[in-house]
Amino acid sequence: MELGHTEARDLFSAYVDEDLAEPEEERFLEHLDGCPECHQGLERFEDTIAQVRGLPRHRLPASFTRQVLRRAKHRNRRQRELAAFMVGPLRVPVEAAFPIILAAGVAVVLFLLH
Amino acid sequence: MSVDVAMANDVRDVEPPPAEVVVGGEMAGPVEDPIHLRERLLLARLRRRDDRAFAELVRLHQNRVYDLCCRMLDDREEALDVAQEVFVSLHGSLSGFRGESRLSTWIFRIAKNHCLNRLKYLTRRQKHRTDDLNDVPEGDLAQHQPHPSPQEALLGKEQAARVQRAIAQLPEDQRLLIILRDIEGLTYDEMVQITDQPEGTVKSRLHRARSALAEILSKGQQEEKS
């Protein structure tokens, strides 16, 4: 069965990626052979991908690694400080609780004795 | 939820299918890809909290991550900040990497999440401005085209700017697929792991993205001619 225009255009990407099975590719090329519109469409499609692939890459300066390490260490330090801040207030009341509990116990005993 | 928390929840890796080889007509066991092996050795050093190994990891992947961020955000300043965030978040979450996917795939996945979060943030704040990525660095262009004449260099630079502008007009998901496939040259398996989408969806969306890009570029050329 022959391919229609829409079906053929839907295969552009798979064709460029060499992802078409042999019989499908044959039907695709057959359509392209007799269809200047789709042929031109494929050329434009391939040209677009070639342009994207040919884009120059953005590069970072060598100092980037140092900046990342500094930022990572700063973050670790902040996390340790935050952890100490969260645990710190708990530690003091626990230590302070012993004499308070002891005093409360003595008060209860004295109250009961009277 | 803060961005960092969102990242920490999403820095999980996925298992790629093991490579196999046919020897003497029989299937041999999984074969270690040499790049993967190098990554595993690096990972072992990273787990020992070796700062030099981390610096090596950053150096190996920084330009690809930065390029991805530039293309996604279309803003160099934001891209630089997000690229730093990506590696800082990696530094804190390396213990969460089980080594079952390629390190590069895992890093791209984290970079993608950071970029999408930043885009959401910028949209919310309505702060997003398009930086001049059209200013293709001279050094980059020289590397891409070894001996261009000044006129060729100018044409190449303008063309690159046109293509970048067209990519920036695509929806985020389409932009990401174009970057992963046509700029980074990743396989569909890797794209599936990074995007969390089935292979069929990745392929059909990539096709739509490429078609849309071809359309934008073609319209731009027609407008220039008229």
GROMACS .gro file of C-alpha atoms in nm:
model
  340
    1MET     CA    1   0.000   0.000   0.000
    2GLU     CA    2   0.132   0.342  -0.098
    3LEU     CA    3   0.201   0.606   0.163
    4GLY     CA    4   0.008   0.931   0.176
    5HIS     CA    5   0.173   1.272   0.232
    6THR     CA    6   0.087   1.285   0.603
    7GLU     CA    7   0.210   0.932   0.666
    8ALA     CA    8   0.532   1.004   0.478
    9ARG     CA    9   0.596   1.325   0.674
   10ASP     CA   10   0.534   1.143   0.999
   11LEU     CA   11   0.831   0.923   0.913
   12PHE     CA   12   1.083   1.205   0.859
   13SER     CA   13   1.228   1.181   1.208
   14ALA     CA   14   1.252   0.802   1.206
   15TYR     CA   15   1.419   0.816   0.864
   16VAL     CA   16   1.678   1.071   0.979
   17ASP     CA   17   1.749   0.857   1.287
   18GLU     CA   18   1.776   0.545   1.067
   19ASP     CA   19   1.499   0.396   1.272
   20LEU     CA   20   1.279   0.264   0.990
   21ALA     CA   21   1.237  -0.105   0.918
   22GLU     CA   22   1.344  -0.203   0.565
   23PRO     CA   23   0.996  -0.248   0.409
   24GLU     CA   24   0.878   0.077   0.565
   25GLU     CA   25   1.183   0.263   0.438
   26GLU     CA   26   1.122   0.127   0.088
   27ARG     CA   27   0.765   0.254   0.091
   28PHE     CA   28   0.884   0.587   0.227
   29LEU     CA   29   1.149   0.631  -0.042
   30GLU     CA   30   0.902   0.521  -0.308
   31HIS     CA   31   0.665   0.798  -0.201
   32LEU     CA   32   0.944   1.051  -0.188
   33ASP     CA   33   1.053   0.957  -0.538
   34GLY     CA   34   0.720   1.060  -0.683
   35CYS     CA   35   0.645   1.352  -0.451
   36PRO     CA   36   0.855   1.669  -0.491
   37GLU     CA   37   0.668   1.835  -0.202
   38CYS     CA   38   0.760   1.566   0.051
   39HIS     CA   39   1.109   1.545  -0.098
   40GLN     CA   40   1.156   1.916  -0.037
   41GLY     CA   41   1.001   1.880   0.308
   42LEU     CA   42   1.253   1.611   0.400
   43GLU     CA   43   1.542   1.824   0.276
   44ARG     CA   44   1.423   2.113   0.493
   45PHE     CA   45   1.381   1.875   0.788
   46GLU     CA   46   1.732   1.733   0.745
   47ASP     CA   47   1.877   2.080   0.701
   48THR     CA   48   1.715   2.194   1.027
   49ILE     CA   49   1.866   1.904   1.219
   50ALA     CA   50   2.206   1.964   1.061
   51GLN     CA   51   2.193   2.328   1.169
   52VAL     CA   52   2.107   2.230   1.528
   53ARG     CA   53   2.384   1.970   1.533
   54GLY     CA   54   2.628   2.228   1.405
   55LEU     CA   55   2.558   2.485   1.675
   56PRO     CA   56   2.872   2.603   1.855
   57ARG     CA   57   2.878   2.491   2.219
   58HIS     CA   58   2.879   2.716   2.519
   59ARG     CA   59   3.180   2.669   2.741
   60LEU     CA   60   3.253   2.765   3.098
   61PRO     CA   61   3.569   2.928   3.229
   62ALA     CA   62   3.815   2.708   3.421
   63SER     CA   63   3.724   2.892   3.742
   64PHE     CA   64   3.380   2.729   3.738
   65THR     CA   65   3.502   2.416   3.920
   66ARG     CA   66   3.647   2.625   4.203
   67GLN     CA   67   3.324   2.824   4.230
   68VAL     CA   68   3.119   2.505   4.255
   69LEU     CA   69   3.347   2.356   4.521
   70ARG     CA   70   3.331   2.679   4.722
   71ARG     CA   71   2.952   2.689   4.695
   72ALA     CA   72   2.919   2.319   4.787
   73LYS     CA   73   3.139   2.363   5.095
   74HIS     CA   74   2.946   2.673   5.195
   75ARG     CA   75   2.621   2.481   5.164
   76ASN     CA   76   2.757   2.190   5.372
   77ARG     CA   77   2.869   2.433   5.641
   78ARG     CA   78   2.526   2.602   5.642
   79GLN     CA   79   2.358   2.263   5.674
   80ARG     CA   80   2.581   2.168   5.970
   81GLU     CA   81   2.509   2.504   6.135
   82LEU     CA   82   2.138   2.459   6.078
   83ALA     CA   83   2.150   2.108   6.227
   84ALA     CA   84   2.339   2.241   6.531
   85PHE     CA   85   2.083   2.520   6.569
   86MET     CA   86   1.793   2.276   6.558
   87VAL     CA   87   1.945   2.029   6.806
   88GLY     CA   88   2.109   2.291   7.030
   89PRO     CA   89   1.795   2.431   7.199
   90LEU     CA   90   1.682   2.077   7.278
   91ARG     CA   91   2.007   1.983   7.450
   92VAL     CA   92   1.997   2.269   7.703
   93PRO     CA   93   1.645   2.203   7.840
   94VAL     CA   94   1.724   1.831   7.880
   95GLU     CA   95   2.031   1.918   8.085
   96ALA     CA   96   1.837   2.182   8.276
   97ALA     CA   97   1.545   1.949   8.332
   98PHE     CA   98   1.727   1.729   8.588
   99PRO     CA   99   1.752   1.989   8.871
  100ILE     CA  100   1.400   2.109   8.790
  101ILE     CA  101   1.261   1.755   8.816
  102LEU     CA  102   1.460   1.698   9.136
  103ALA     CA  103   1.328   2.021   9.291
  104ALA     CA  104   0.974   1.934   9.186
  105GLY     CA  105   1.010   1.588   9.345
  106VAL     CA  106   1.136   1.738   9.673
  107ALA     CA  107   0.846   1.986   9.670
  108VAL     CA  108   0.593   1.705   9.624
  109VAL     CA  109   0.749   1.503   9.908
  110LEU     CA  110   0.748   1.806  10.142
  111PHE     CA  111   0.389   1.882  10.047
  112LEU     CA  112   0.283   1.524  10.120
  113LEU     CA  113   0.471   1.523  10.456
  114HIS     CA  114   0.284   1.831  10.568
  115MET     CA  115   0.848   2.279   4.861
  116SER     CA  116   1.182   2.438   4.802
  117VAL     CA  117   1.377   2.374   4.484
  118ASP     CA  118   1.647   2.188   4.676
  119VAL     CA  119   1.397   1.954   4.835
  120ALA     CA  120   1.237   1.890   4.499
  121MET     CA  121   1.580   1.807   4.357
  122ALA     CA  122   1.670   1.578   4.644
  123ASN     CA  123   1.352   1.382   4.577
  124ASP     CA  124   1.436   1.352   4.215
  125VAL     CA  125   1.798   1.254   4.219
  126ARG     CA  126   1.731   0.888   4.177
  127ASP     CA  127   1.883   0.685   3.901
  128VAL     CA  128   1.732   0.425   3.678
  129GLU     CA  129   1.875   0.107   3.546
  130PRO     CA  130   1.964   0.087   3.176
  131PRO     CA  131   1.951  -0.247   2.998
  132PRO     CA  132   2.289  -0.424   3.035
  133ALA     CA  133   2.508  -0.440   2.726
  134GLU     CA  134   2.545  -0.789   2.588
  135VAL     CA  135   2.768  -0.937   2.322
  136VAL     CA  136   2.745  -1.241   2.101
  137VAL     CA  137   3.056  -1.457   2.115
  138GLY     CA  138   3.076  -1.773   1.903
  139GLY     CA  139   2.702  -1.770   1.848
  140GLU     CA  140   2.621  -1.764   2.221
  141MET     CA  141   2.526  -1.476   2.441
  142ALA     CA  142   2.807  -1.380   2.672
  143GLY     CA  143   2.738  -1.199   2.998
  144PRO     CA  144   2.704  -0.824   3.034
  145VAL     CA  145   3.008  -0.640   2.906
  146GLU     CA  146   3.148  -0.335   3.082
  147ASP     CA  147   3.149  -0.037   2.854
  148PRO     CA  148   3.491   0.131   2.905
  149ILE     CA  149   3.335   0.475   2.961
  150HIS     CA  150   3.098   0.326   3.212
  151LEU     CA  151   3.392   0.158   3.385
  152ARG     CA  152   3.575   0.491   3.407
  153GLU     CA  153   3.264   0.645   3.557
  154ARG     CA  154   3.241   0.364   3.812
  155LEU     CA  155   3.601   0.420   3.918
  156LEU     CA  156   3.531   0.790   3.953
  157LEU     CA  157   3.219   0.716   4.150
  158ALA     CA  158   3.412   0.497   4.393
  159ARG     CA  159   3.645   0.790   4.460
  160LEU     CA  160   3.349   1.026   4.495
  161ARG     CA  161   3.194   0.800   4.758
  162ARG     CA  162   3.515   0.830   4.957
  163ARG     CA  163   3.446   1.207   4.960
  164ASP     CA  164   3.750   1.274   4.746
  165ASP     CA  165   3.734   1.646   4.656
  166ARG     CA  166   3.970   1.599   4.363
  167ALA     CA  167   3.736   1.336   4.220
  168PHE     CA  168   3.446   1.578   4.255
  169ALA     CA  169   3.645   1.849   4.077
  170GLU     CA  170   3.717   1.596   3.800
  171LEU     CA  171   3.346   1.516   3.776
  172VAL     CA  172   3.262   1.884   3.742
  173ARG     CA  173   3.530   1.939   3.479
  174LEU     CA  174   3.408   1.636   3.280
  175HIS     CA  175   3.046   1.745   3.266
  176GLN     CA  176   3.039   2.121   3.323
  177ASN     CA  177   3.030   2.234   2.961
  178ARG     CA  178   2.756   1.992   2.859
  179VAL     CA  179   2.546   2.089   3.160
  180TYR     CA  180   2.603   2.459   3.098
  181ASP     CA  181   2.518   2.425   2.730
  182LEU     CA  182   2.195   2.242   2.818
  183CYS     CA  183   2.107   2.517   3.069
  184CYS     CA  184   2.184   2.792   2.815
  185ARG     CA  185   1.961   2.632   2.553
  186MET     CA  186   1.679   2.560   2.799
  187LEU     CA  187   1.681   2.897   2.975
  188ASP     CA  188   1.801   3.112   2.685
  189ASP     CA  189   1.983   3.326   2.939
  190ARG     CA  190   2.354   3.285   3.016
  191GLU     CA  191   2.343   3.441   3.361
  192GLU     CA  192   2.061   3.212   3.476
  193ALA     CA  193   2.229   2.918   3.304
  194LEU     CA  194   2.553   2.976   3.495
  195ASP     CA  195   2.367   2.990   3.825
  196VAL     CA  196   2.163   2.678   3.749
  197ALA     CA  197   2.474   2.489   3.631
  198GLN     CA  198   2.637   2.568   3.966
  199GLU     CA  199   2.324   2.456   4.150
  200VAL     CA  200   2.325   2.129   3.959
  201PHE     CA  201   2.677   2.042   4.073
  202VAL     CA  202   2.625   2.167   4.428
  203SER     CA  203   2.316   1.948   4.454
  204LEU     CA  204   2.518   1.658   4.309
  205HIS     CA  205   2.784   1.712   4.575
  206GLY     CA  206   2.521   1.663   4.841
  207SER     CA  207   2.344   1.368   4.687
  208LEU     CA  208   2.613   1.141   4.547
  209SER     CA  209   2.530   0.881   4.810
  210GLY     CA  210   2.185   0.853   4.646
  211PHE     CA  211   2.337   0.742   4.316
  212ARG     CA  212   2.335   0.363   4.295
  213GLY     CA  213   2.554   0.345   3.986
  214GLU     CA  214   2.290   0.164   3.784
  215SER     CA  215   2.269   0.422   3.508
  216ARG     CA  216   2.544   0.627   3.349
  217LEU     CA  217   2.662   0.912   3.562
  218SER     CA  218   2.614   1.149   3.269
  219THR     CA  219   2.250   1.041   3.231
  220TRP     CA  220   2.191   1.101   3.600
  221ILE     CA  221   2.354   1.444   3.579
  222PHE     CA  222   2.144   1.539   3.276
  223ARG     CA  223   1.834   1.430   3.462
  224ILE     CA  224   1.920   1.655   3.754
  225ALA     CA  225   2.010   1.941   3.518
  226LYS     CA  226   1.677   1.900   3.338
  227ASN     CA  227   1.487   1.919   3.669
  228HIS     CA  228   1.678   2.226   3.781
  229CYS     CA  229   1.612   2.399   3.446
  230LEU     CA  230   1.240   2.322   3.453
  231ASN     CA  231   1.215   2.445   3.812
  232ARG     CA  232   1.403   2.764   3.727
  233LEU     CA  233   1.177   2.823   3.425
  234LYS     CA  234   0.872   2.784   3.650
  235TYR     CA  235   1.024   3.021   3.902
  236LEU     CA  236   1.108   3.278   3.636
  237THR     CA  237   0.764   3.255   3.486
  238ARG     CA  238   0.606   3.304   3.831
  239ARG     CA  239   0.825   3.603   3.897
  240GLN     CA  240   0.779   3.724   3.541
  241LYS     CA  241   1.144   3.804   3.550
  242HIS     CA  242   1.242   3.599   3.255
  243ARG     CA  243   1.426   3.799   2.999
  244THR     CA  244   1.593   3.668   2.689
  245ASP     CA  245   1.964   3.709   2.711
  246ASP     CA  246   2.164   3.755   2.400
  247LEU     CA  247   2.265   3.402   2.333
  248ASN     CA  248   2.284   3.545   1.985
  249ASP     CA  249   2.628   3.662   2.093
  250VAL     CA  250   2.796   3.337   2.011
  251PRO     CA  251   3.139   3.347   2.178
  252GLU     CA  252   3.418   3.395   1.928
  253GLY     CA  253   3.616   3.111   2.080
  254ASP     CA  254   3.325   2.872   2.046
  255LEU     CA  255   3.275   2.961   1.684
  256ALA     CA  256   3.642   2.931   1.608
  257GLN     CA  257   3.640   2.582   1.759
  258HIS     CA  258   3.339   2.481   1.553
  259GLN     CA  259   3.467   2.622   1.224
  260PRO     CA  260   3.842   2.591   1.222
  261HIS     CA  261   3.930   2.844   0.949
  262PRO     CA  262   3.635   3.069   0.865
  263SER     CA  263   3.689   3.394   0.682
  264PRO     CA  264   3.556   3.701   0.872
  265GLN     CA  265   3.250   3.702   0.644
  266GLU     CA  266   3.191   3.329   0.694
  267ALA     CA  267   3.234   3.371   1.067
  268LEU     CA  268   2.976   3.648   1.070
  269LEU     CA  269   2.733   3.442   0.863
  270GLY     CA  270   2.790   3.139   1.087
  271LYS     CA  271   2.733   3.349   1.395
  272GLU     CA  272   2.410   3.495   1.259
  273GLN     CA  273   2.291   3.152   1.155
  274ALA     CA  274   2.368   3.008   1.499
  275ALA     CA  275   2.178   3.295   1.660
  276ARG     CA  276   1.879   3.230   1.432
  277VAL     CA  277   1.874   2.862   1.523
  278GLN     CA  278   1.904   2.938   1.896
  279ARG     CA  279   1.617   3.190   1.873
  280ALA     CA  280   1.406   2.927   1.700
  281ILE     CA  281   1.486   2.665   1.967
  282ALA     CA  282   1.388   2.915   2.236
  283GLN     CA  283   1.046   2.951   2.074
  284LEU     CA  284   0.967   2.583   2.121
  285PRO     CA  285   0.770   2.462   2.425
  286GLU     CA  286   0.997   2.344   2.710
  287ASP     CA  287   0.941   1.971   2.655
  288GLN     CA  288   1.013   1.996   2.283
  289ARG     CA  289   1.318   2.214   2.345
  290LEU     CA  290   1.456   1.957   2.587
  291LEU     CA  291   1.418   1.670   2.339
  292ILE     CA  292   1.590   1.864   2.058
  293ILE     CA  293   1.879   1.946   2.294
  294LEU     CA  294   1.917   1.591   2.421
  295ARG     CA  295   1.900   1.427   2.080
  296ASP     CA  296   2.041   1.672   1.828
  297ILE     CA  297   2.284   1.873   2.037
  298GLU     CA  298   2.394   1.620   2.298
  299GLY     CA  299   2.355   1.321   2.068
  300LEU     CA  300   2.200   1.099   2.335
  301THR     CA  301   2.040   0.763   2.259
  302TYR     CA  302   1.668   0.705   2.296
  303ASP     CA  303   1.737   0.486   2.603
  304GLU     CA  304   1.913   0.776   2.771
  305MET     CA  305   1.636   1.016   2.673
  306VAL     CA  306   1.376   0.782   2.823
  307GLN     CA  307   1.570   0.775   3.152
  308ILE     CA  308   1.608   1.153   3.160
  309THR     CA  309   1.255   1.247   3.062
  310ASP     CA  310   1.062   0.964   3.233
  311GLN     CA  311   0.860   0.918   2.916
  312PRO     CA  312   0.810   0.596   2.717
  313GLU     CA  313   1.027   0.556   2.408
  314GLY     CA  314   0.731   0.590   2.170
  315THR     CA  315   0.633   0.920   2.333
  316VAL     CA  316   0.990   1.048   2.317
  317LYS     CA  317   1.011   0.964   1.947
  318SER     CA  318   0.678   1.117   1.851
  319ARG     CA  319   0.741   1.433   2.056
  320LEU     CA  320   1.088   1.468   1.908
  321HIS     CA  321   0.939   1.442   1.562
  322ARG     CA  322   0.690   1.717   1.646
  323ALA     CA  323   0.970   1.929   1.792
  324ARG     CA  324   1.187   1.894   1.482
  325SER     CA  325   0.895   1.969   1.252
  326ALA     CA  326   0.803   2.278   1.457
  327LEU     CA  327   1.164   2.395   1.449
  328ALA     CA  328   1.186   2.345   1.072
  329GLU     CA  329   0.866   2.548   1.040
  330ILE     CA  330   0.996   2.834   1.257
  331LEU     CA  331   1.325   2.851   1.068
  332SER     CA  332   1.153   2.837   0.733
  333LYS     CA  333   0.913   3.118   0.829
  334GLY     CA  334   1.206   3.324   0.950
  335GLN     CA  335   1.385   3.280   0.618
  336GLN     CA  336   1.074   3.376   0.424
  337GLU     CA  337   1.029   3.688   0.635
  338GLU     CA  338   1.390   3.787   0.577
  339LYS     CA  339   1.350   3.746   0.201
  340SER     CA  340   1.029   3.950   0.184
   0.00000   0.00000   0.00000
